[in-house]
Short mmCIF file of C-alpha atoms and ligand atoms in Angstrom, two decimals:
data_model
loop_
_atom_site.label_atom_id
_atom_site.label_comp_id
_atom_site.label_asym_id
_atom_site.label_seq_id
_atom_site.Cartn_x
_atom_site.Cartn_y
_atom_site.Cartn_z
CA UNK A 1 -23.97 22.16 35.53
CA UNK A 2 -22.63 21.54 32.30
CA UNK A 3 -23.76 19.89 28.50
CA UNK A 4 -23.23 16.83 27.65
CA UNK A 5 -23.91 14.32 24.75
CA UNK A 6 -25.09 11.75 27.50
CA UNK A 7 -25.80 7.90 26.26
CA UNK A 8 -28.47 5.88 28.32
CA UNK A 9 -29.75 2.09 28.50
CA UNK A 10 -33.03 1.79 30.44
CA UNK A 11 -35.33 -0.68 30.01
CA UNK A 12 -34.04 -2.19 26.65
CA UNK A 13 -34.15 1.76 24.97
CA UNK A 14 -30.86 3.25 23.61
CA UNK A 15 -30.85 6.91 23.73
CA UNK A 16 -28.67 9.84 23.20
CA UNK A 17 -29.16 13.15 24.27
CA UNK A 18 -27.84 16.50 25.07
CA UNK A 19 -28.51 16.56 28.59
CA UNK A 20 -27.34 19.08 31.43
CA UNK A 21 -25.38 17.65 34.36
CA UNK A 22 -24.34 18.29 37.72
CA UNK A 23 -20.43 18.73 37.62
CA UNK A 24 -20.91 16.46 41.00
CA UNK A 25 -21.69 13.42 39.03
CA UNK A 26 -18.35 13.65 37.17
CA UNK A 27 -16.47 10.37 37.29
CA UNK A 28 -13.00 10.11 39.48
CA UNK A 29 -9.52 11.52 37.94
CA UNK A 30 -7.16 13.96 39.09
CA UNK A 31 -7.61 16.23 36.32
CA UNK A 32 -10.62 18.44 35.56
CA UNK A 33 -10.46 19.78 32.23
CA UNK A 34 -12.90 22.37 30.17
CA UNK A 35 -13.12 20.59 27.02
CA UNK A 36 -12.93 22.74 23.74
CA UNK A 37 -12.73 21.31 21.04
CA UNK A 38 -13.90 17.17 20.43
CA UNK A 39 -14.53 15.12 17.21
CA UNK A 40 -16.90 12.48 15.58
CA UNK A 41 -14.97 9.29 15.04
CA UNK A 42 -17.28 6.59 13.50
CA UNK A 43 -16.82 4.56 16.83
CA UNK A 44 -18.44 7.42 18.25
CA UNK A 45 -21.35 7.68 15.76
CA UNK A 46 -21.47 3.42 16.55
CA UNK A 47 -21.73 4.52 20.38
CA UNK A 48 -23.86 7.62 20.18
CA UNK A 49 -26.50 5.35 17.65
CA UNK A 50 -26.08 2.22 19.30
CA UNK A 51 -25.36 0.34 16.33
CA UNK A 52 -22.74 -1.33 17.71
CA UNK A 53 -21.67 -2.31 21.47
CA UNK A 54 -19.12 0.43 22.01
CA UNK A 55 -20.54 1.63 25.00
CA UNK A 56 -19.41 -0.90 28.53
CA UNK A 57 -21.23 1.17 30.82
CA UNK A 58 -24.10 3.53 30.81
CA UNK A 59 -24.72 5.93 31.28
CA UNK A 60 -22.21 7.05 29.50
CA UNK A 61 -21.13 10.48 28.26
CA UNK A 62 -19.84 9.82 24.24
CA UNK A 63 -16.08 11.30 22.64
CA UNK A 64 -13.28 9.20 22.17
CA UNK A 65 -10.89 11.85 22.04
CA UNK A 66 -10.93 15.31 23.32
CA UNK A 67 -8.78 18.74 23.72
CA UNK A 68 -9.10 21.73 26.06
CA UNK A 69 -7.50 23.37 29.35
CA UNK A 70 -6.96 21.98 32.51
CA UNK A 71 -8.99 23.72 35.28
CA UNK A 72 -8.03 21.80 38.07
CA UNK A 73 -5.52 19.41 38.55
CA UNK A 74 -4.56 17.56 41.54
CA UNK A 75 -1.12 16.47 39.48
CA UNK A 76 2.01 18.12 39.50
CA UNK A 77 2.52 16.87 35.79
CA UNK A 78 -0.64 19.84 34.78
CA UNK A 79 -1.30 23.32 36.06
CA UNK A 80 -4.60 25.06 35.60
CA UNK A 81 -4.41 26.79 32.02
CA UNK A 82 -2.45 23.92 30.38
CA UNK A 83 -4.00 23.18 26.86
CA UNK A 84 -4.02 19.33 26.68
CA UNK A 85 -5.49 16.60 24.48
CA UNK A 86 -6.54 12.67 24.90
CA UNK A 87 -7.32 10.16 22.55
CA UNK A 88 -8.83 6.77 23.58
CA UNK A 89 -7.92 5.41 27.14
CA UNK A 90 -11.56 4.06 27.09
CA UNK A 91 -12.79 7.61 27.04
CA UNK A 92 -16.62 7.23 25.84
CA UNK A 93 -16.66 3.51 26.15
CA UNK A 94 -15.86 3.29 29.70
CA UNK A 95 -15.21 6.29 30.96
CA UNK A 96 -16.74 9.72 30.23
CA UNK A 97 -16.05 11.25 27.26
CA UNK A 98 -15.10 14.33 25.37
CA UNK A 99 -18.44 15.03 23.83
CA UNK A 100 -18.92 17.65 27.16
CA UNK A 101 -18.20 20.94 27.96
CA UNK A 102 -16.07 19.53 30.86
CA UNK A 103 -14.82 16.13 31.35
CA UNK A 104 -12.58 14.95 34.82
CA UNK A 105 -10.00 12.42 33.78
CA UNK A 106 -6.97 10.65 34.99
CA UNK A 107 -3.72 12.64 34.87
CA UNK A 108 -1.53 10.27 32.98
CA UNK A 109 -3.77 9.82 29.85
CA UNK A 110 -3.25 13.52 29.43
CA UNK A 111 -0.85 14.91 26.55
CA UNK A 112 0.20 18.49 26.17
CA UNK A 113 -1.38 20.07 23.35
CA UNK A 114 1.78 20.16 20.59
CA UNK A 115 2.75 23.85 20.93
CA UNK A 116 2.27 23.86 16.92
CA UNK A 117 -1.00 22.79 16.88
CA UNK A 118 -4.96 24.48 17.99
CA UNK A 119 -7.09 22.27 19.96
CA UNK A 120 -8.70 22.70 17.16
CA UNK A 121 -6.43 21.20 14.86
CA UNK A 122 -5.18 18.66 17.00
CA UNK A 123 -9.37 18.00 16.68
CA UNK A 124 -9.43 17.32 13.39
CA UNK A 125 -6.32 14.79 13.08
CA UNK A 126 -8.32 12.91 16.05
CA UNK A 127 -7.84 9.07 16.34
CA UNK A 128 -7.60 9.01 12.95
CA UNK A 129 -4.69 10.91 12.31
CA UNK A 130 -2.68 9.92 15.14
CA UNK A 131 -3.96 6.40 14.40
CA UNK A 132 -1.84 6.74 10.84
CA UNK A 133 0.82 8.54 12.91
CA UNK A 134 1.36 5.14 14.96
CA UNK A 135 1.40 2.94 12.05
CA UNK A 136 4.14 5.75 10.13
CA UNK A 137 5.93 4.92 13.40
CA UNK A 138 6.05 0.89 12.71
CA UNK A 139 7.12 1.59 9.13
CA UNK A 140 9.97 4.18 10.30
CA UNK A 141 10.53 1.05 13.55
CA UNK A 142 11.09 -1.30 11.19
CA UNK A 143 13.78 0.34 9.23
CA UNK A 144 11.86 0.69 6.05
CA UNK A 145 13.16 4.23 4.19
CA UNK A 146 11.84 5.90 1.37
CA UNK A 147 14.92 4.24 -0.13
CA UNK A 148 13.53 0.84 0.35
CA UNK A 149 10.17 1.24 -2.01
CA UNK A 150 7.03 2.19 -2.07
CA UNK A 151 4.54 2.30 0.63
CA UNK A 152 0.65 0.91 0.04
CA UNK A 153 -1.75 2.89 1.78
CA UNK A 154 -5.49 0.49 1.74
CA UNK A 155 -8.87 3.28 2.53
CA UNK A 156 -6.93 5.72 1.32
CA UNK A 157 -9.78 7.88 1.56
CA UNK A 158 -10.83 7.20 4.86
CA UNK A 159 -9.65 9.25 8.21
CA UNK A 160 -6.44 7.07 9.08
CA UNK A 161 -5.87 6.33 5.40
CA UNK A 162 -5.67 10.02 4.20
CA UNK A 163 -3.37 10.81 7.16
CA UNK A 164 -1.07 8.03 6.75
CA UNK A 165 -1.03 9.31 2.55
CA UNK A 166 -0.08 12.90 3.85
CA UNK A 167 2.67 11.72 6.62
CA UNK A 168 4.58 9.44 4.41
CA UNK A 169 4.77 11.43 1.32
CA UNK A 170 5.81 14.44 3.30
CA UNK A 171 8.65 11.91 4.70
CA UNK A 172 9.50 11.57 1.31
CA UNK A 173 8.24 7.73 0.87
CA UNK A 174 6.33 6.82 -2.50
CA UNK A 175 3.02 6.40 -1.76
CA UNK A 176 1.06 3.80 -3.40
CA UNK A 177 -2.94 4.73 -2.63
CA UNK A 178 -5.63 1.72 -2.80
CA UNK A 179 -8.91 3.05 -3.00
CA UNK A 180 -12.10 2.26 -4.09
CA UNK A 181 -13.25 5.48 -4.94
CA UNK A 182 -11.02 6.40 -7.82
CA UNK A 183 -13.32 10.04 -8.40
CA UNK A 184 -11.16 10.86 -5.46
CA UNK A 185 -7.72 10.84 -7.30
CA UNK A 186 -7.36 14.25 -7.36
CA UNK A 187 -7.89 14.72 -3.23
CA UNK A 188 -5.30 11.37 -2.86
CA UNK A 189 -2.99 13.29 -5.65
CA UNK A 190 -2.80 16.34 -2.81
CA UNK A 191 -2.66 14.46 0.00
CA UNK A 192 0.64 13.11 -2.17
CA UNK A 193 -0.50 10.03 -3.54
CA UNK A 194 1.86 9.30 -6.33
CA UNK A 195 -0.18 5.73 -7.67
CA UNK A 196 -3.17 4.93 -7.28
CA UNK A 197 -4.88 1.64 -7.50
CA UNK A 198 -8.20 -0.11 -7.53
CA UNK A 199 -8.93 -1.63 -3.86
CA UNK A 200 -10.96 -4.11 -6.29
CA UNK A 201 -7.71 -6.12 -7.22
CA UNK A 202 -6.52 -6.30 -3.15
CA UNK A 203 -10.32 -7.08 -2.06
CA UNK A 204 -10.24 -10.68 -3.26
CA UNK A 205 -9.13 -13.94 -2.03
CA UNK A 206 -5.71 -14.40 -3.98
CA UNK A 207 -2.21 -17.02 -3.27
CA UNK A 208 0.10 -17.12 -0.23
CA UNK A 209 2.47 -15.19 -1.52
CA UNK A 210 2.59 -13.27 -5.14
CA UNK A 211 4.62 -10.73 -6.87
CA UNK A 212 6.35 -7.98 -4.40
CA UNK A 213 5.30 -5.16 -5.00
CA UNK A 214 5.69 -2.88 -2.06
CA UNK A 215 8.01 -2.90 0.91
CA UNK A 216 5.56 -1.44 3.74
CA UNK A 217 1.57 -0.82 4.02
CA UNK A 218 -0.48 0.62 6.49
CA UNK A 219 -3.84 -0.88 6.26
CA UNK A 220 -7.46 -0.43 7.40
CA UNK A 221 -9.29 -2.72 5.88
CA UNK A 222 -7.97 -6.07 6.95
CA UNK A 223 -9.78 -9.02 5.40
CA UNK A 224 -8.62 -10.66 2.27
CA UNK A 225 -6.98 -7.42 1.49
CA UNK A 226 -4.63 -6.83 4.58
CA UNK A 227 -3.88 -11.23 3.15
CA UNK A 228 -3.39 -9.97 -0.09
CA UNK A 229 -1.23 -6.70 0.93
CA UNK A 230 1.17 -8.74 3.41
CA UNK A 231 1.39 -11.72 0.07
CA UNK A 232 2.61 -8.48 -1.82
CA UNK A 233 5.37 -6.87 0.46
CA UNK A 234 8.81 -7.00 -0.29
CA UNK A 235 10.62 -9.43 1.82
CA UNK A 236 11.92 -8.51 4.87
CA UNK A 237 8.95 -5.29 4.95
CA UNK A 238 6.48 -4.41 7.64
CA UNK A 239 3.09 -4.16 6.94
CA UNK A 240 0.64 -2.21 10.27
CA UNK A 241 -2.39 -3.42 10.82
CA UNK A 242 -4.55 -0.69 11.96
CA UNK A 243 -8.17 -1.93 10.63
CA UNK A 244 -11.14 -3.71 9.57
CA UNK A 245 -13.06 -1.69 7.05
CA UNK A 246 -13.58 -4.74 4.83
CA UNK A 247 -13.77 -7.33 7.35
CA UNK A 248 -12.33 -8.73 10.68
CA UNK A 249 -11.10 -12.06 9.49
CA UNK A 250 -7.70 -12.52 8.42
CA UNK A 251 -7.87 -15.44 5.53
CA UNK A 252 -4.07 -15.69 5.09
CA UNK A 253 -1.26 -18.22 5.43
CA UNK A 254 2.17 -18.01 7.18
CA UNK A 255 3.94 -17.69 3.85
CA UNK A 256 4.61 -14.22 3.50
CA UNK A 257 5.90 -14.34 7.31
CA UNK A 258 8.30 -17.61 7.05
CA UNK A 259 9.30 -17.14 3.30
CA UNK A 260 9.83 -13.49 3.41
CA UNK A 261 10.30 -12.65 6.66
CA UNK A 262 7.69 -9.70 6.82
CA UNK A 263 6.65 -8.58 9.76
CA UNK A 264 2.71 -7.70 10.51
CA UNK A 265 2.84 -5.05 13.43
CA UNK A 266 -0.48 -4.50 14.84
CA UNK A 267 -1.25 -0.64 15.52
CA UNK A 268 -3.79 -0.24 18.90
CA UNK A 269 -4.58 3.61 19.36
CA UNK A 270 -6.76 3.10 22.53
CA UNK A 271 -4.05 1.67 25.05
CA UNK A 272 -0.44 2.62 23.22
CA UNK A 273 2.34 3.60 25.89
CA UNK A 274 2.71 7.67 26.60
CA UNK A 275 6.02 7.34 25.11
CA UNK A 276 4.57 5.87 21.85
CA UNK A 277 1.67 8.08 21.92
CA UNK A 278 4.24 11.31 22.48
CA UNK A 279 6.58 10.46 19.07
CA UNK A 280 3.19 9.75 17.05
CA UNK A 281 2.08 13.50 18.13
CA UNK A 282 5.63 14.90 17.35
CA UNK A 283 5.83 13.35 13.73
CA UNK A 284 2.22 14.71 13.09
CA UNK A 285 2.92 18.75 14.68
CA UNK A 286 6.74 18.29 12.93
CA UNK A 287 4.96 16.84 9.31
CA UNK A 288 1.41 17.89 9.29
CA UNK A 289 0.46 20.38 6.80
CA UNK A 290 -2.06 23.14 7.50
CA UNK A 291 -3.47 23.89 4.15
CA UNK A 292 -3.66 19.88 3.73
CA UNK A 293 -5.23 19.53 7.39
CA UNK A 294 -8.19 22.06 6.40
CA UNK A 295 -8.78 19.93 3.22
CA UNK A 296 -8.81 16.85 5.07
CA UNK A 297 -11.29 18.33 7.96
CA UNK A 298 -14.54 19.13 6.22
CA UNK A 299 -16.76 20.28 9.14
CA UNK A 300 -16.85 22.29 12.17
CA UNK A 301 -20.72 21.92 14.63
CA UNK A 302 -21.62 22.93 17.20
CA UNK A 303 -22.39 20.11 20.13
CA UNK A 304 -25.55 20.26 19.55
CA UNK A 305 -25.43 18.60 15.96
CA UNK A 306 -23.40 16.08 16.57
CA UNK A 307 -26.17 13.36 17.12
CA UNK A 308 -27.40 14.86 13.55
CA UNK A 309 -24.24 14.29 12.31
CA UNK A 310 -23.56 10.85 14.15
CA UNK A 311 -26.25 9.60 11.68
CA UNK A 312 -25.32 10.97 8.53
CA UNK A 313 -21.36 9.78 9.20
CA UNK A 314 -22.51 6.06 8.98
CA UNK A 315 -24.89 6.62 6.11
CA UNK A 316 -21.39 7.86 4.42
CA UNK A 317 -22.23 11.16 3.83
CA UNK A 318 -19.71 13.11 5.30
CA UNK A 319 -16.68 12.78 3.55
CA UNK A 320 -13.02 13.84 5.47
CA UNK A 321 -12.71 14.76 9.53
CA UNK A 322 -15.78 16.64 11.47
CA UNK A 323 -14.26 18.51 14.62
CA UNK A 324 -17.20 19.42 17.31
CA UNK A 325 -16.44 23.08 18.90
CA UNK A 326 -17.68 22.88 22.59
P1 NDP B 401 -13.14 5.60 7.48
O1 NDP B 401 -14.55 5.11 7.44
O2 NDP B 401 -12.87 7.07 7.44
O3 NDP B 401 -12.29 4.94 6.28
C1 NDP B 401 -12.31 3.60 5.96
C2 NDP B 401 -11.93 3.48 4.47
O4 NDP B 401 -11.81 2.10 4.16
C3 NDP B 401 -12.99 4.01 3.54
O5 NDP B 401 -12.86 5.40 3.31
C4 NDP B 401 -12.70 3.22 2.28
O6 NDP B 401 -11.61 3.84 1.62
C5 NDP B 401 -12.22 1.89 2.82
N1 NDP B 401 -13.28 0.87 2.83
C6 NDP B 401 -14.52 0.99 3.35
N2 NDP B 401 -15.21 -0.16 3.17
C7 NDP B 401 -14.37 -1.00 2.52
C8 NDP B 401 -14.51 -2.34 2.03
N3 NDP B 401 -15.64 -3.04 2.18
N4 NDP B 401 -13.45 -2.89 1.42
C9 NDP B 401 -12.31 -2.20 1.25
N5 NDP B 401 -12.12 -0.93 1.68
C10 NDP B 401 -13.14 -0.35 2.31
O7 NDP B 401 -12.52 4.96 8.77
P2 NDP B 401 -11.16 5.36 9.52
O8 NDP B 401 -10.12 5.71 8.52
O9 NDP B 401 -11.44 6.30 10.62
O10 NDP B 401 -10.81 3.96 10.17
C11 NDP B 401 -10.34 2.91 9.33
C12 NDP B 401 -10.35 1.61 10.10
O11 NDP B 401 -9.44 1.71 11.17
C13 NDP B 401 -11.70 1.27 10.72
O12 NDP B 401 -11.90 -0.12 10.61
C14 NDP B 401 -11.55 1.68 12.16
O13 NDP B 401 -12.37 0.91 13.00
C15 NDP B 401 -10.09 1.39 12.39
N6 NDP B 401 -9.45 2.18 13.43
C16 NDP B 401 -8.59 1.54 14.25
C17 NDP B 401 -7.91 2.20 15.21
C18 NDP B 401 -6.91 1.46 16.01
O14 NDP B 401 -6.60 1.89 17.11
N7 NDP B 401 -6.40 0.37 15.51
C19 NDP B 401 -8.14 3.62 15.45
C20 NDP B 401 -9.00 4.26 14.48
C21 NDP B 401 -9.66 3.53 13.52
P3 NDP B 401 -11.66 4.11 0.03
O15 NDP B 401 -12.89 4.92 -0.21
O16 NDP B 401 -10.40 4.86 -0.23
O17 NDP B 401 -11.72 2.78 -0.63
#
C-alpha cells in the first residue's frame, strides 16, 4: 500500500483525499519510481479543488510534476537507485500523478535528476521554473543577446515570471519586470530585475503597433497585454508565449508580425520534445542560483497539507514555490 492525494467523481461529488492504495492498482509504465519530493502548481490546486476541468479521468491521483528514485525499471535507459524527475506528460490529468509516495510511469518521460540539483530543489523550480527555462530557450533560439536590448518579463511575480527574471539576468540580459504588485520591487530587484513597470500600462487595449521598446518578452498573462507586449518589441524580436494570467484571448492584429517581423513562439511545458526538455534543465542546474532558489520557494509540507494548501494557493495567499516532501 502506499499514500496518495487521490481525486474522485462519483455521483456528481468532487473529492480529494489522502487515501491508501494497493500498489496493484498502479497504472501501466515501465518505470516504478518512489516519489520524494512533488510540488503544488496552481493547475494542481485547479485539479485537487475541482475548480477547473484539469482532471480527464478519475479517479485520478493529483501532481503534475514529480522527483524521486527509480525502484524498478523494466528500461535499460534507468537502473534501480537512479534519482529522476518529470514534469507534465499528462501526469495528474491523465495519468497518475506525483502527489504519491510511489507513482509507475512510462520510461521516456523520465529525466535524470541534474547532478547539481536535490529532488528537492529540482521541486521547487517545478513547471514553473522550467516553464521560464523553455521560454529563455526561444529568446536564446531566436538569436536575441543581451546585446540586442532589454527583455520584458509580464507576472513577474508569479512562478514562471520570477524564474524567467532570475535566468535572464544571470545570462546577463536587462531585465525589464511588469508587475502589478510594485511592494514587490525589492524581491524582483534580487531576482535581478533592473526596471520595473506597472502591468497597469500593458493591461489595456492599446494600437497595432507602438513605440519599441524591448527586443524579447516572456509572458504569462496573454490578453491585451501579451497584444500590447508583441506591439512593443523591437523589430525582428521574439516574444514566448507561455500564459494566460489575464486572459485567454489574444485581441491583437498582424502588425507587429508583417511590419516588424517579430516572431510569437508559443512555449508548451506539458508535451515539449526530451531534447527540448533536457537543454531547459541544463540552463536552469548551469544558471540557477541557490540562495535565490530558497527565496523564491517559500514552503516545504508534508503530503498531508497539501489539500490545505491547494486552497489557500488560489485564494493568493501563498506567495513564491511550495515543494511537498513525500
Ligand atoms: P502565478 O499565479 O504564480 O503567476 C501569475 C502572475 O501573473 C501573477 O503573479 C501576477 O504577477 C500576474 N497576474 C495575475 N493576474 C493578472 C492579471 N489579471 N493581469 C495581469 N497580470 C496578472 O502563475 P505561474 O507563474 O505559475 O503561471 C503563469 C501562467 O503560465 C499561468 O497562466 C499558467 O497557467 C501558465 N503556465 C503555462 C505553462 C505552459 O506550459 N505554457 C506551464 C506553467 C504555467 P504580478 O503580481 O507580478 O503582476
Amino acid at each position: 500500500m502506499f499514500k496518495a492525494l487521490l481525486i474522485t467523481q462519483n455521483d456528481g461529488q468532487y473529492r480529494a483525499a489522502l487515501t491508501d492504495i494497493d500498489e496493484a492498482q498502479l497504472p501501466e509504465g515501465d518505470v516504478l519510481v518512489q516519489v520524494t519530493h512533488s510540488t503544488l502548481n496552481y493547475k494542481d490546486a485547479l485539479a485537487i479543488t475541482g475548480l477547473s476541468p484539469v482532471v480527464r479521468r478519475f479517479p485520478m491521483v493529483a501532481g503534475i510534476d514529480l522527483a524521486g528514485t527509480v525502484l524498478e525499471s523494466a528500461s535499460d535507459a534507468f537502473q534501480p537507485g537512479d534519482a529522476v524527475l518529470l514534469n507534465g506528460w499528462g501526469i495528474g490529468e491523465t495519468h497518475w500523478g506525483g502527489l504519491a509516495e510511489k507513482a509507475r510511469v512510462k520510461s521516456e518521460w523520465l529525466l535524470p535528476l541534474p547532478h547539481n540539483i536535490s529532488a528537492a530543489q529540482a521541486m521547487a523550480v517545478g513547471t514553473a521554473g522550467y516553464t521560464a527555462a523553455l521560454a529563455v530557450l526561444a529568446v536564446q533560439d531566436h538569436g536575441i543577446t543581451p546585446a540586442h536590448g532589454p527583455v520584458l518579463v509580464t507576472g513577474a511575480n508569479g512562478g514562471v515570471g520570477s524564474f524567467a527574471t532570475a535566468l535572464l539576468a544571470k545570462l546577463g540580459y536587462h531585465v525589464i519586470a511588469s508587475t502589478g504588485r510594485p511592494s514587490e520591487q525589492d524581491y524582483l530587484r534580487t531576482l535581478g530585475a533592473r526596471d520595473i513597470i506597472d502591468r497597469a500600462e500593458l493591461g489595456v487595449p492599446g494600437k497595432p503597433l507602438m513605440k519599441e521598446r524591448w527586443a524579447a518578452a516572456v509572458d504569462s498573462v496573454g490578453s491585451h497585454t501579451l497584444a500590447n507586449v508583441c506591439a512593443s518589441t523591437y523589430t525582428h524580436g521574439v516574444v514566448a508565449a507561455c500564459g494566460l494570467a489575464q486572459g485567454m484571448d489574444f485581441p491583437a492584429t498582424v502588425a507587429p508580425f508583417i511590419l516588424r517581423g517579430i516572431a510569437l513562439q508559443g512555449i508548451d511545458s506539458v508535451t515539449c520534445p526530451m531534447p527540448q526538455r533536457r537543454r531547459a534543465w541544463q540552463l536552469l542546474a548551469e544558471h540557477t542560483d541557490p540562495a535565490l532558489l530558497a527565496r523564491i520557494s517559500s514552503a516545504e509540507i508534508p503530503l498531508a497539507d497539501a489539500l490545505e494548501y491547494a486552497g489557500k494557493l488560489l485564494k493568493g495567499e501563498i506567495r513564491g514555490r511550495v515543494v511537498v516532501k513525500i
